[in-house]
Coordinates of C-alpha atoms and ligand atoms in Angstrom, one line a residue:
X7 CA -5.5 30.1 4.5
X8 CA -6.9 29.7 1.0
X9 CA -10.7 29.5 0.3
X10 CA -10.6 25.9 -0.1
X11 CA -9.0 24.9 2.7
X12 CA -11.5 27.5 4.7
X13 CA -14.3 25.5 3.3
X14 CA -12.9 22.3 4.4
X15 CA -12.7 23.5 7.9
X16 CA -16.2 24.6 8.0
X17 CA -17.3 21.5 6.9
X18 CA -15.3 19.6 9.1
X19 CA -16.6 21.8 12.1
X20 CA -20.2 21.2 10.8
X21 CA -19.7 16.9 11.4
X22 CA -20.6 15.1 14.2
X23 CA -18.7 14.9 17.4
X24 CA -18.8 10.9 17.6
X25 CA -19.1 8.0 14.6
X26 CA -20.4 4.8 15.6
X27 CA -18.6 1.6 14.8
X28 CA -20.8 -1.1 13.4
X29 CA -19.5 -5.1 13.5
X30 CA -20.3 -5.7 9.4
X31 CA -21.0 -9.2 10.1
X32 CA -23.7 -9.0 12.7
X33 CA -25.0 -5.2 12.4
X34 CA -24.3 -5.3 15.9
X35 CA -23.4 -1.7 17.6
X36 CA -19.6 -2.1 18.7
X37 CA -18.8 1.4 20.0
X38 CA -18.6 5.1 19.6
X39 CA -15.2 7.2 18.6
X40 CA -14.4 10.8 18.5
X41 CA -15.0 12.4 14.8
X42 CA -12.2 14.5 15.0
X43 CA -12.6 18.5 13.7
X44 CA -9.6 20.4 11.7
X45 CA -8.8 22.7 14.9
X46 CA -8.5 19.5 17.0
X47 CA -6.1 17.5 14.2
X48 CA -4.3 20.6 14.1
X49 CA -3.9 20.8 17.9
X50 CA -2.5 16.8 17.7
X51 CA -0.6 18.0 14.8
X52 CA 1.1 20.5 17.4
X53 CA 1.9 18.2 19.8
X54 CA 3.5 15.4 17.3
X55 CA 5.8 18.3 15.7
X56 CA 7.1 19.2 19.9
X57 CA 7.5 15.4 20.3
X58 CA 9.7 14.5 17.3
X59 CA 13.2 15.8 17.6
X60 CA 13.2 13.6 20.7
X61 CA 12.4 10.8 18.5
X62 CA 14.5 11.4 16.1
X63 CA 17.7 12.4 18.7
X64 CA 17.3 8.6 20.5
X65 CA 18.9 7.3 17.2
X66 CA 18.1 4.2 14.8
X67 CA 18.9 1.6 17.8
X68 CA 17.0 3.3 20.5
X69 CA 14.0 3.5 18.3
X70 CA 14.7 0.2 17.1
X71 CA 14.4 -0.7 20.7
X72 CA 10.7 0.3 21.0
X73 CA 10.1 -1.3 18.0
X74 CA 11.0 -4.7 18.5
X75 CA 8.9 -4.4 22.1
X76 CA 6.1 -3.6 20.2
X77 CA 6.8 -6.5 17.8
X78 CA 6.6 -8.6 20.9
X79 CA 3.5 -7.2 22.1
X80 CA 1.8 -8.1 19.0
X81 CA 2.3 -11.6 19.2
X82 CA 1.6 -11.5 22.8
X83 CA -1.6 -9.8 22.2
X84 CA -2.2 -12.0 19.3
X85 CA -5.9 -12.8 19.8
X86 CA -6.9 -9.6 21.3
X87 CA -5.5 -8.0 18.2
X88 CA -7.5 -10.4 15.4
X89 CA -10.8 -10.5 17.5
X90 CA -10.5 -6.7 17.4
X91 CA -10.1 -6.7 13.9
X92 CA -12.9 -9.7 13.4
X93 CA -15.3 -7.2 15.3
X94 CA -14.5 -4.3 12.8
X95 CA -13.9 -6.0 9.9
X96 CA -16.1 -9.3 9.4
X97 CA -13.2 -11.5 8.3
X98 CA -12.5 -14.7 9.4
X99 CA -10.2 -15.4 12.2
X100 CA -7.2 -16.9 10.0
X101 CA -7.4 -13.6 7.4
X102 CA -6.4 -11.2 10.5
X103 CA -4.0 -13.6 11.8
X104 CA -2.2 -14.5 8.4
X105 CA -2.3 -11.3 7.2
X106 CA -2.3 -8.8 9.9
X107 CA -1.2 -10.1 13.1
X108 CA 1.8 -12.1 11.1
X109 CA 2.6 -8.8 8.5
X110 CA 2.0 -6.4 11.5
X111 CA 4.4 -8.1 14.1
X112 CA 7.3 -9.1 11.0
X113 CA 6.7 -5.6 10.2
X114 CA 8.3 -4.5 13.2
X115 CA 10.8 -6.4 13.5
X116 CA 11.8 -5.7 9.7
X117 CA 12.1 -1.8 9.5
X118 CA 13.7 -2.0 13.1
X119 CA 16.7 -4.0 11.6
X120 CA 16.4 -2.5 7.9
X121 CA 16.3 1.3 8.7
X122 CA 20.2 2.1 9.7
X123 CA 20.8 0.3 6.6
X124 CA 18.3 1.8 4.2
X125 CA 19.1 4.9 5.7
X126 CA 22.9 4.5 5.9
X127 CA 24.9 7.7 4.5
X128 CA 26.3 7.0 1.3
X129 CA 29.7 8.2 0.1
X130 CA 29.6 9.5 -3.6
X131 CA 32.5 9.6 -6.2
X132 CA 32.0 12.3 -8.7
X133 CA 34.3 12.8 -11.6
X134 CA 33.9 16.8 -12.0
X135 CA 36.7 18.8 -11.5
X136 CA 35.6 21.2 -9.7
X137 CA 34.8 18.9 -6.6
X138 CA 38.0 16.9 -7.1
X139 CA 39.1 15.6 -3.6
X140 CA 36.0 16.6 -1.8
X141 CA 34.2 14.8 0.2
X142 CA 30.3 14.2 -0.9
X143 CA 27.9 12.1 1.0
X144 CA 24.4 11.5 0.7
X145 CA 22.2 11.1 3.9
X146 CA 18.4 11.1 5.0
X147 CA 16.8 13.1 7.5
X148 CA 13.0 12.4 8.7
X149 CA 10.6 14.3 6.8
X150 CA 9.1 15.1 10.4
X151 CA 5.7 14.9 10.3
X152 CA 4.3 12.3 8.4
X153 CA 0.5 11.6 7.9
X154 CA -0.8 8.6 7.2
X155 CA -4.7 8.1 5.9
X156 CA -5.7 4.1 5.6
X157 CA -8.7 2.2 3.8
X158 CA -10.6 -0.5 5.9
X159 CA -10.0 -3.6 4.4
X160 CA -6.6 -4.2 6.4
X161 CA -7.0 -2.1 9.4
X162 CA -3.6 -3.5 10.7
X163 CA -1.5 -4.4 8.1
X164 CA -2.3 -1.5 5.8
X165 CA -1.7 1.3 8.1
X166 CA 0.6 0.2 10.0
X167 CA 3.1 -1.2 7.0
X168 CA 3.1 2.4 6.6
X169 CA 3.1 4.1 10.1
X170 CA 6.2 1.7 11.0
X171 CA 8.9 2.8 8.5
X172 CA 8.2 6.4 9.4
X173 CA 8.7 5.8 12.7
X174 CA 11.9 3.9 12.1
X175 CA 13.2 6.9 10.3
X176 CA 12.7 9.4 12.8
X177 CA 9.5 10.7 12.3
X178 CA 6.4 11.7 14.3
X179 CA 3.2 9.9 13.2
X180 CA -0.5 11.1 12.6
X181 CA -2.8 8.3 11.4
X182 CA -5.9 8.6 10.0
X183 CA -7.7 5.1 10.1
X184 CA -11.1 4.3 8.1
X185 CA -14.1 5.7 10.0
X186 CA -15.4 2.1 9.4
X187 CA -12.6 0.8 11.3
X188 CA -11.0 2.6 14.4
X189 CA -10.4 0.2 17.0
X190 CA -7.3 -1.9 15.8
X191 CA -5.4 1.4 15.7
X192 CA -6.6 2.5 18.5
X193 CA -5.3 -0.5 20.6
X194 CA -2.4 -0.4 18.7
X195 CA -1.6 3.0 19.9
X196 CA -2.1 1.4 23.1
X197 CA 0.5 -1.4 22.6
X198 CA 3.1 1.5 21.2
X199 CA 2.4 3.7 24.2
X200 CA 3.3 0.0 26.4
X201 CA 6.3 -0.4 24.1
X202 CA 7.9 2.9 25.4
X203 CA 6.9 5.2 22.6
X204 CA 7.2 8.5 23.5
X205 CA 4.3 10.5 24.4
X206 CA 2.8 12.6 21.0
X207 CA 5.1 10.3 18.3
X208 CA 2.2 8.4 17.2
X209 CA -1.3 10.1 17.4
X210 CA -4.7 8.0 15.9
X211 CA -7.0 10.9 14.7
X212 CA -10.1 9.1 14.1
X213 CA -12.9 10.6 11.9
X214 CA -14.3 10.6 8.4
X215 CA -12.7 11.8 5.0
X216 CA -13.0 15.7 6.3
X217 CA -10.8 14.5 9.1
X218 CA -8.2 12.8 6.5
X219 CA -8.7 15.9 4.7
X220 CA -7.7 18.2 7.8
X221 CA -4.7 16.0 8.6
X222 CA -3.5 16.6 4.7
X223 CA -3.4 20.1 5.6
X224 CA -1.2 19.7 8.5
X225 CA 1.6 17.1 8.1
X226 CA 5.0 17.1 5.9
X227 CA 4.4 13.9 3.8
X228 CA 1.3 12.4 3.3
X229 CA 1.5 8.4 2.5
X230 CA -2.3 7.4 1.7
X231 CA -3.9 4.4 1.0
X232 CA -7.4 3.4 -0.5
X233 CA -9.4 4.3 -3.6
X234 CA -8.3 5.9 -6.9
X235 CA -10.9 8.9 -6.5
X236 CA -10.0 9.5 -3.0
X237 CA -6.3 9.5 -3.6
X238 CA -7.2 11.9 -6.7
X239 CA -8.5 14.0 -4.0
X240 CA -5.9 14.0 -2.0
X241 CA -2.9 14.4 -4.5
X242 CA -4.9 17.8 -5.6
X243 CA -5.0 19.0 -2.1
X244 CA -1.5 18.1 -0.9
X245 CA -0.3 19.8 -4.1
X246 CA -1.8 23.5 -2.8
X247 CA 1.1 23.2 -0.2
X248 CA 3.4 21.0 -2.3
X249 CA 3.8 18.1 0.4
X250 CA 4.7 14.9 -0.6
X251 CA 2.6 11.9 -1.5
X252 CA 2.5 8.3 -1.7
X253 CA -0.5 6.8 -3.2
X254 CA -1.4 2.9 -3.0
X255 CA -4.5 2.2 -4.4
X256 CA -7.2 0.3 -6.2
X257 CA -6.6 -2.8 -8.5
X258 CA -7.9 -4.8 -11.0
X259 CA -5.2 -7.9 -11.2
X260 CA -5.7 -10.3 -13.3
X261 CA -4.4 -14.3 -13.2
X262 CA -3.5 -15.9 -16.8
X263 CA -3.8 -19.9 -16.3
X264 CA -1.8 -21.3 -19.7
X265 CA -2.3 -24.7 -20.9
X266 CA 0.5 -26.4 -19.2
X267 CA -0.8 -25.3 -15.7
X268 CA -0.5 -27.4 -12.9
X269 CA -4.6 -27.4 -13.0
X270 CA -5.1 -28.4 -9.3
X271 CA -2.6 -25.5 -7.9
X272 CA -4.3 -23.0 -10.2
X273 CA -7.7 -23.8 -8.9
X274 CA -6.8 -23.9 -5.7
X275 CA -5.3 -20.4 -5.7
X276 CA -7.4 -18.8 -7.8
X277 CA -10.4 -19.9 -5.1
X278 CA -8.4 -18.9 -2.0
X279 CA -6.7 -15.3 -3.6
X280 CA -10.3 -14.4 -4.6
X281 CA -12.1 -15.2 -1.9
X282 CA -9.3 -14.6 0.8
X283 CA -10.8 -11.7 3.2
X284 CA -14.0 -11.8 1.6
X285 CA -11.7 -10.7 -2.1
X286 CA -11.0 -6.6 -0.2
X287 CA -7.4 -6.8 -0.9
X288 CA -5.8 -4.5 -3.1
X289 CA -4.3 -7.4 -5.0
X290 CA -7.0 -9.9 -4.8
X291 CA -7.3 -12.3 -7.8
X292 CA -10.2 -10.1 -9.6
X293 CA -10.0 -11.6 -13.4
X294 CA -8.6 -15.0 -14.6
X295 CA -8.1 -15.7 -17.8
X296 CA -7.6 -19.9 -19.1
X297 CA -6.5 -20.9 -22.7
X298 CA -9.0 -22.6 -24.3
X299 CA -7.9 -26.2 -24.0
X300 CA -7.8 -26.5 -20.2
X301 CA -10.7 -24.0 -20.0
X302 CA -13.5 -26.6 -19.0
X303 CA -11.7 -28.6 -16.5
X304 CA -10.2 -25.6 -14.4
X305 CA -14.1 -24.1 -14.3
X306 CA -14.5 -27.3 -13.0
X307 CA -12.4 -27.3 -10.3
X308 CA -12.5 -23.6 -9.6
X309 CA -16.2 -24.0 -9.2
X310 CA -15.9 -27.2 -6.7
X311 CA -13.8 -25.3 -4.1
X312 CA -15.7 -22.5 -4.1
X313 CA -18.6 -24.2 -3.4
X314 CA -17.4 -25.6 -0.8
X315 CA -16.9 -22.4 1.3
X316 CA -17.6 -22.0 4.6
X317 CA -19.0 -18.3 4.9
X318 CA -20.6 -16.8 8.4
X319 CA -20.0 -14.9 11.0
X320 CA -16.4 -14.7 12.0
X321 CA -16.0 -16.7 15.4
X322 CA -12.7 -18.2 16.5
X323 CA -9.8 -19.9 14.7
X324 CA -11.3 -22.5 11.9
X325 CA -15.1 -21.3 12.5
X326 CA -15.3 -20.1 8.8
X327 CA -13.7 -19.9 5.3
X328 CA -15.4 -16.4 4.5
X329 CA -16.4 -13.9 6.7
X330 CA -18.8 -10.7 5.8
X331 CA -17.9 -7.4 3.5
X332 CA -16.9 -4.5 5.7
X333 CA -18.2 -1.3 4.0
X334 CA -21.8 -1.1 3.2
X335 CA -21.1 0.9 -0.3
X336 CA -19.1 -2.0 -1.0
X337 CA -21.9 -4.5 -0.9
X338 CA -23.9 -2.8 -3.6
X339 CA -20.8 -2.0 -5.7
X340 CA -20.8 -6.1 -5.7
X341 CA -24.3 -6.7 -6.4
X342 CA -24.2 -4.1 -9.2
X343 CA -21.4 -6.0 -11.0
X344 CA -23.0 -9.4 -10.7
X345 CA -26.2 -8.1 -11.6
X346 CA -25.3 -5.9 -14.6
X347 CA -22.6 -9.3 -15.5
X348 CA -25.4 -11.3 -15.3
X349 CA -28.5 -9.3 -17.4
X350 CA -25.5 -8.8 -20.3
X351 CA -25.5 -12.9 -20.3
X352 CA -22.9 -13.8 -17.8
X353 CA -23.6 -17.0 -15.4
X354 CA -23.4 -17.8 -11.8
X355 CA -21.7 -21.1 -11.7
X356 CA -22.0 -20.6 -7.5
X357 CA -23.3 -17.6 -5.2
X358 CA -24.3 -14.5 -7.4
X359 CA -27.5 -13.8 -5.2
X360 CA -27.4 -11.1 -2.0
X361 CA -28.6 -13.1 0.6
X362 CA -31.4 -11.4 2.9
X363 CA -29.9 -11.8 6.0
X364 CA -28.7 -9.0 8.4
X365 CA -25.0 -7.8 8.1
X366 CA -22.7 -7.1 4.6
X367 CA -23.2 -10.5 3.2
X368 CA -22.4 -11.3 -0.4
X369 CA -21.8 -15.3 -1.4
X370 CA -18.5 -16.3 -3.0
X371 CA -19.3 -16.6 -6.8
X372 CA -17.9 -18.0 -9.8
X373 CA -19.1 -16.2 -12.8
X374 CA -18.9 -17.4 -16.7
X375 CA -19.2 -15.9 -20.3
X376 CA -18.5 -12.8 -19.3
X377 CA -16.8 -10.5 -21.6
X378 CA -14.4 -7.3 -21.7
X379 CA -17.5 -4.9 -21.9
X380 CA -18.5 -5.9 -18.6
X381 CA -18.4 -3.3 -15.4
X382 CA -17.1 -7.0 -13.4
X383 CA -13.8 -7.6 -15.6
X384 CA -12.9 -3.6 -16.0
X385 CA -13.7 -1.8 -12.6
X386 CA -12.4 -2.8 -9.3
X387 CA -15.6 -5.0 -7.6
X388 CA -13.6 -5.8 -4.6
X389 CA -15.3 -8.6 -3.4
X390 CA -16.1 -12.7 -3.5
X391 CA -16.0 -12.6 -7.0
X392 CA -14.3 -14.6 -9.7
X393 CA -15.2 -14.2 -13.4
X394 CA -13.3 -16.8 -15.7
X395 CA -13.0 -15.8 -19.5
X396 CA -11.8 -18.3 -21.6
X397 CA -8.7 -17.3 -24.0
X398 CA -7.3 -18.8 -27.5
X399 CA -3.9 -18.1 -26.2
X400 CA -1.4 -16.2 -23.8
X401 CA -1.3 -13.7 -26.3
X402 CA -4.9 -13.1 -26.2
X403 CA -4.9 -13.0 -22.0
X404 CA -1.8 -10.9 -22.2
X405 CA -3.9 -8.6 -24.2
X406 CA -7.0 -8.6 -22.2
X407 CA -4.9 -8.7 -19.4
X408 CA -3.4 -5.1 -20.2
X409 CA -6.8 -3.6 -21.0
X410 CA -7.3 -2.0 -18.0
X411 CA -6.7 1.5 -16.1
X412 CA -5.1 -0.7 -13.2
X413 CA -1.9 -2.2 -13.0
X414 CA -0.9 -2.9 -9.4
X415 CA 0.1 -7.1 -9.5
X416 CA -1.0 -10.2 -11.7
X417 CA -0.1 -13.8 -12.0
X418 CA 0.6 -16.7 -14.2
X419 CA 0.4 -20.0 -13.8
X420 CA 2.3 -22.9 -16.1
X421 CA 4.8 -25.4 -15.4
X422 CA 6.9 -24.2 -18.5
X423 CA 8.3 -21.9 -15.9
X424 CA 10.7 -20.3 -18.6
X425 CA 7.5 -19.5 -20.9
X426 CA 5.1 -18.6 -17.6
X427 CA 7.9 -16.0 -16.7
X428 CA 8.0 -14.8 -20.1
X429 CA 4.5 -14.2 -20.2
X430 CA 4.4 -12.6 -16.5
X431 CA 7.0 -10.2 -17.7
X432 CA 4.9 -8.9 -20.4
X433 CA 1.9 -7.8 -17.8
X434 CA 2.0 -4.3 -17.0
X435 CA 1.8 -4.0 -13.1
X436 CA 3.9 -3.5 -10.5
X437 CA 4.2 -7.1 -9.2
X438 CA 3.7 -10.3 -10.5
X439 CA 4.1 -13.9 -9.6
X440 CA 4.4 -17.5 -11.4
X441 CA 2.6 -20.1 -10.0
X442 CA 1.8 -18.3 -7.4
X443 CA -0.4 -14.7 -5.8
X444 CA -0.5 -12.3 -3.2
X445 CA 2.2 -14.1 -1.0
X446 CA 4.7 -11.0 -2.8
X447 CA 3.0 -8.9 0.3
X448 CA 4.7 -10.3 2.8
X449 CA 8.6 -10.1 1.3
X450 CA 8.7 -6.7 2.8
X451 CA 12.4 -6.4 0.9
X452 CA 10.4 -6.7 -2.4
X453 CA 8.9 -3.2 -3.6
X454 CA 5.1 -3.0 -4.1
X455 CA 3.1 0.0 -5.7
X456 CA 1.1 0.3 -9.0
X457 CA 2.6 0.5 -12.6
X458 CA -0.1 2.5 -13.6
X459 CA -1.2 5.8 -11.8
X460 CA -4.9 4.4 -10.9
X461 CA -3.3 2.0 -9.2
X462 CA -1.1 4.5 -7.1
X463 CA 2.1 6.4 -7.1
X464 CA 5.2 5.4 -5.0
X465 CA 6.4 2.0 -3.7
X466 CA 5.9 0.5 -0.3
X467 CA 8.7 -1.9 1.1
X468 CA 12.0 -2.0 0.1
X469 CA 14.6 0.6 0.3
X470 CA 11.9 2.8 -1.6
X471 CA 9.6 2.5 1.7
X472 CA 11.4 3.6 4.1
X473 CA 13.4 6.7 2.3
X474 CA 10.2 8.3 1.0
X475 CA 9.3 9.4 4.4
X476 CA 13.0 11.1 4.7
X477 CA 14.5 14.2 2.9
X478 CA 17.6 13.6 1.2
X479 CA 20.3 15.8 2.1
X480 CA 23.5 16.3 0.0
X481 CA 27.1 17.3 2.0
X482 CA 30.0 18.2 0.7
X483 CA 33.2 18.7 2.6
X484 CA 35.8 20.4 1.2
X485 CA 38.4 19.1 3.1
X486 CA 42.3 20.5 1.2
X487 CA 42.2 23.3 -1.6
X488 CA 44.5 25.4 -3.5
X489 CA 44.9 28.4 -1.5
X490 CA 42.4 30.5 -4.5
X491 CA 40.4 28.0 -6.6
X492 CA 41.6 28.9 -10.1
X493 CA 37.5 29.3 -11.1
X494 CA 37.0 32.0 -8.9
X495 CA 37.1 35.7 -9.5
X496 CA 38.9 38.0 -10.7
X497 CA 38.6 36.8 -14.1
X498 CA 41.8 36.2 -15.9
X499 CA 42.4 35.4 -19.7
X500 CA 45.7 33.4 -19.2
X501 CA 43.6 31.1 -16.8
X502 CA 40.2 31.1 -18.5
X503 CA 42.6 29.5 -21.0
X504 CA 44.0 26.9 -18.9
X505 CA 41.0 26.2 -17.4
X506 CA 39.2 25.9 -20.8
X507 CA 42.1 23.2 -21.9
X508 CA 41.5 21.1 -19.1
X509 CA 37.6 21.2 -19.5
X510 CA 38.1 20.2 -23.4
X511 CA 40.8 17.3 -22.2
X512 CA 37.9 15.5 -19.6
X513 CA 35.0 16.3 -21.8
X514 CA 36.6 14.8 -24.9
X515 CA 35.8 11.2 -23.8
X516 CA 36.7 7.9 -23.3
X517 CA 37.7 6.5 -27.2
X518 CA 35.8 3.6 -28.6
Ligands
NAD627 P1 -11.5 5.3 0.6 O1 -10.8 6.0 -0.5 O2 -13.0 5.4 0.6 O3 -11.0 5.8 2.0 C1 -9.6 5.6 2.4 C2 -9.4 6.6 3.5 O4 -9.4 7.9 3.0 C3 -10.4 6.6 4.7 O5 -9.6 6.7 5.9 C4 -11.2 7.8 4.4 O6 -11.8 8.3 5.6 C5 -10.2 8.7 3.9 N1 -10.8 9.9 3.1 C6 -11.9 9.9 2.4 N2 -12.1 11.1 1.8 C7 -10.9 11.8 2.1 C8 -10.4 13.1 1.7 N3 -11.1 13.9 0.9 N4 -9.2 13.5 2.2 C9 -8.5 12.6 2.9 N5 -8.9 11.4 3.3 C10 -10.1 11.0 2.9 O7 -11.0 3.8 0.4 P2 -11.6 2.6 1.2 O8 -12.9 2.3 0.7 O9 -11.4 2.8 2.7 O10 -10.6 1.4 0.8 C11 -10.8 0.6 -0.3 C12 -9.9 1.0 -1.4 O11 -8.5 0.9 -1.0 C13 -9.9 0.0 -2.6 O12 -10.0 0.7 -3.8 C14 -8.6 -0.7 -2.5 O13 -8.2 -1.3 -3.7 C15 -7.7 0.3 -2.0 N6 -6.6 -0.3 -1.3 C16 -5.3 -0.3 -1.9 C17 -4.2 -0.9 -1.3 C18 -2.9 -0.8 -2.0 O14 -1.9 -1.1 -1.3 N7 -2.8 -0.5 -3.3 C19 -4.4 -1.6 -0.1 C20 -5.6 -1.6 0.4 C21 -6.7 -1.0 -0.1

């Protein structure tokens, strides 16, 4: 055990044995969960590793199988689910039903169907010599262990569009949920454990970062999502023991509305994919940049909907637009950017005021004349913010755009679809979308990761998001030979010299 990791142990056996689970919206006390120490994730750790080759042995259908049950019991326990979420999370009924309940459940169902075929063994053609005839096949095999460490803004989707593919590929499961929200994985668990998962697959370790920390020390792969620092943090550590990772992290993305734009759509989406779960989504609309000769009349618009927000306390379906923030640093990282936006001689066209009221409350806001030296349009603010910045041109907000240390999606919006393409081509994230944002998230066949590191390292969905959490194995079969392959010793000069022919005859290459 290296001095580090001895360190991190102590520390972890110096924490508290419970962490309480606030409701963000109300304040209110929700419950008390375990605060897990590194001896006790490592005797989980135990446990998953003994449980696995069973997993792995019942085969792509028989884990489908459990899957698709649980896919079932996710839209059967549809409202227990989102008003579990609501409770942790403060958001509104609709943002854990659109995008957890309806991403969680689809999720299922996807990798269950998509894994053999991911996964499938591919046969390889090779045009050496030397393995002329052979057979050669590529194949995955489960990585085993697999840890997975998730933020708090999507206590569902987030995790568990992570813990799914690794279970569809064989592996055992340790996830590591935010401390500021435990209780959807929790019943989660539950619902697996109903589904016919078996005993020790999946395993929730709830706790705070020294608990994440323990479960990096323990697992084969580590897929992690949150902030850039944290996932700094938790490349370094993985890379003492040379484990895998797969980082999704923090964004900054930015929406270019050109002069052609259908206004009202623009407006419209720039208001609901900013504001959407109180604007804590990795790939919330955070920046939005409008040529100069539509400026005034999308600020306009932009302005009106906003306004017209419904934010409260999260009660059932339709109660409210906007729920609360979730994470209490949050709040102030909010308030700082508005404020410091604000004294440098930006303007609050709506909200831009803390409210005093009890719970993580920040207003939807629309903010003008800000510039590129502010903290609002360069760091990730991560909440009900929208600061507009008017352009000369596409060139300018393709510029502006791509002056940041993020890059995980943008958006452009123009009817000149060719030219709105063009321009979405040219931003350098991961993702991006014409005309429209966010909605990328939920075509799980469509890769999603950052294009920058700050942004993260890896890809989630797609064949990419499934075979990270495998190794790759190589085979080859050698299946009719030559009684001595003519390569082999002894060393002879009269066949060095034939063999050395041949090699210059395939080497010399194809002619032009
Ligand atoms: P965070 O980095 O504070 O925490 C994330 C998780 O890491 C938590 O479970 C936490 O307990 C754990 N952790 C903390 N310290 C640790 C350590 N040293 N070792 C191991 N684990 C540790 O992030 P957050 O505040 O929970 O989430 C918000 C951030 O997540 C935002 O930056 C957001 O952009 C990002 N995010 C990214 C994506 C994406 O897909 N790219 C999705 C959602 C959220």
């Amino acid at each position: 055990m290296t001095t580090t990791t001895k360190a991190r142990k102590r520390a972890a056996a110096a924490q508290p044995e419970q962490i309480r689970v606030d409701n963000p919206a109300t304040g209110e006390v929700l419950t008390h969960v375990p605060n897990l120490t590194a001896a006790e994730v490592a005797e989980v750790a135990a446990r998953a590793r003994a449980a696995q080759p069973g997993w792995e042995q019942l085969g792509f259908e028989g884990r489908a199988a459990v899957l698709r049950r649980m896919q079932r019991w996710v839209v059967d326990h549809a409202d227990e689910v989102a008003r579990t979420i609501c409770s942790e999370t403060g958001k509104a009924y609709e943002d854990a039903l659109l995008a957890e309940i309806n991403y969680g459940a689809a999720a299922f169902g996807f990798w269950a169907k998509q894994a053999p075929s991911y996964l499938a063994e591919t046969r390889v053609r090779s045009a050496q010599p030397l393995v002329a005839g052979k057979k050669l096949v590529q194949r995955y095999r489960p990585m085993g262990l697999v840890g997975v460490i998730g933020p708090w803004n999507y206590p569902l989707t987030n995790s568990f569009g992570d813990c799914i593919p690794a279970l569809a590929a064989g592996n055992a499961v340790l996830l590591k949920p935010s401390e500021l929200t435990p209780l959807t994985s929790l019943l989660l668990a539950e619902g697996l454990a109903a589904s016919g998962l078996p005993d020790g697959v999946f395993n929730v370790v709830t706790g705070t970062g020294a608990t994440g920390s323990a479960l990096v020390d323990e697992v084969d792969m580590v897929m992690f999502t949150g902030s850039t620092a944290t996932g700094r943090k938790v490349a370094a550590q993985a890379a003492q023991r040379l484990v895998p990772v797969s980082l999704e992290l923090g964004g900054k993305d930015p929406m270019i509305v050109l002069a052609d734009a259908d206004l009202e759509r623009a407006a419209t989406h720039a208001a609901y994919y900013s504001m959407f779960n109180c604007g804590q989504t990795c790939i919330s609309i955070e920046r939005c940049y409008v040529e100069a000769p539509v400026y005034d009349e999308f600020v306009d618009l932009v302005t009106k909907k906003v306004t017209a927000l419904r934010q409260g306390v999260p009660g059932g379906p339709g109660s409210v637009d906007v729920g609360s923030l979730t994470s209490p640093a949050q709040v102030d990282i909010v308030e700082r950017h508005v404020r410091d936006a604000v004294a440098a001689g930006a303007r609050a066209l709506t909200g831009g005021q803390r409210p005093h009221r009890e719970g993580l409350w920040f207003p939807p806001t629309v903010l003008v004349d800000v510039d590129h030296d502010m903290t609002i349009m360069r760091e990730e603010t991560f909440g009900p913010t929208l600061p507009v910045m008017k352009v000369a041109d596409a060139q300018e907000a393709v510029r502006l755009a791509n002056d940041s240390e993020y890059g995980l999606c943008g958006s452009v919006f123009g009817r000149d679809l060719e030219r709105a393409e063009a321009v979405a081509r040219r931003l350098e994230v991961g993702a991006v979308t014409v005309n429209d944002a966010l909605v990328n998230y939920t075509a799980l066949e469509l890769p999603m990761g950052g294009a920058k590191p700050a942004s993260g390292i890896g890809r989630r969905h797609g064949k990419e998001g499934i075979t990270k959490y495998c190794r790759q194995q190589s085979v080859l079969v050698s299946r009719w030979h030559l009684r001595r392959d003519l390569h082999t010793y002894p060393y002879r000069a009269s066949r060095t010299r034939v063999l050395a022919r041949l090699l210059a005859v395939l080497n010399r290459g194809a002619k032009d």
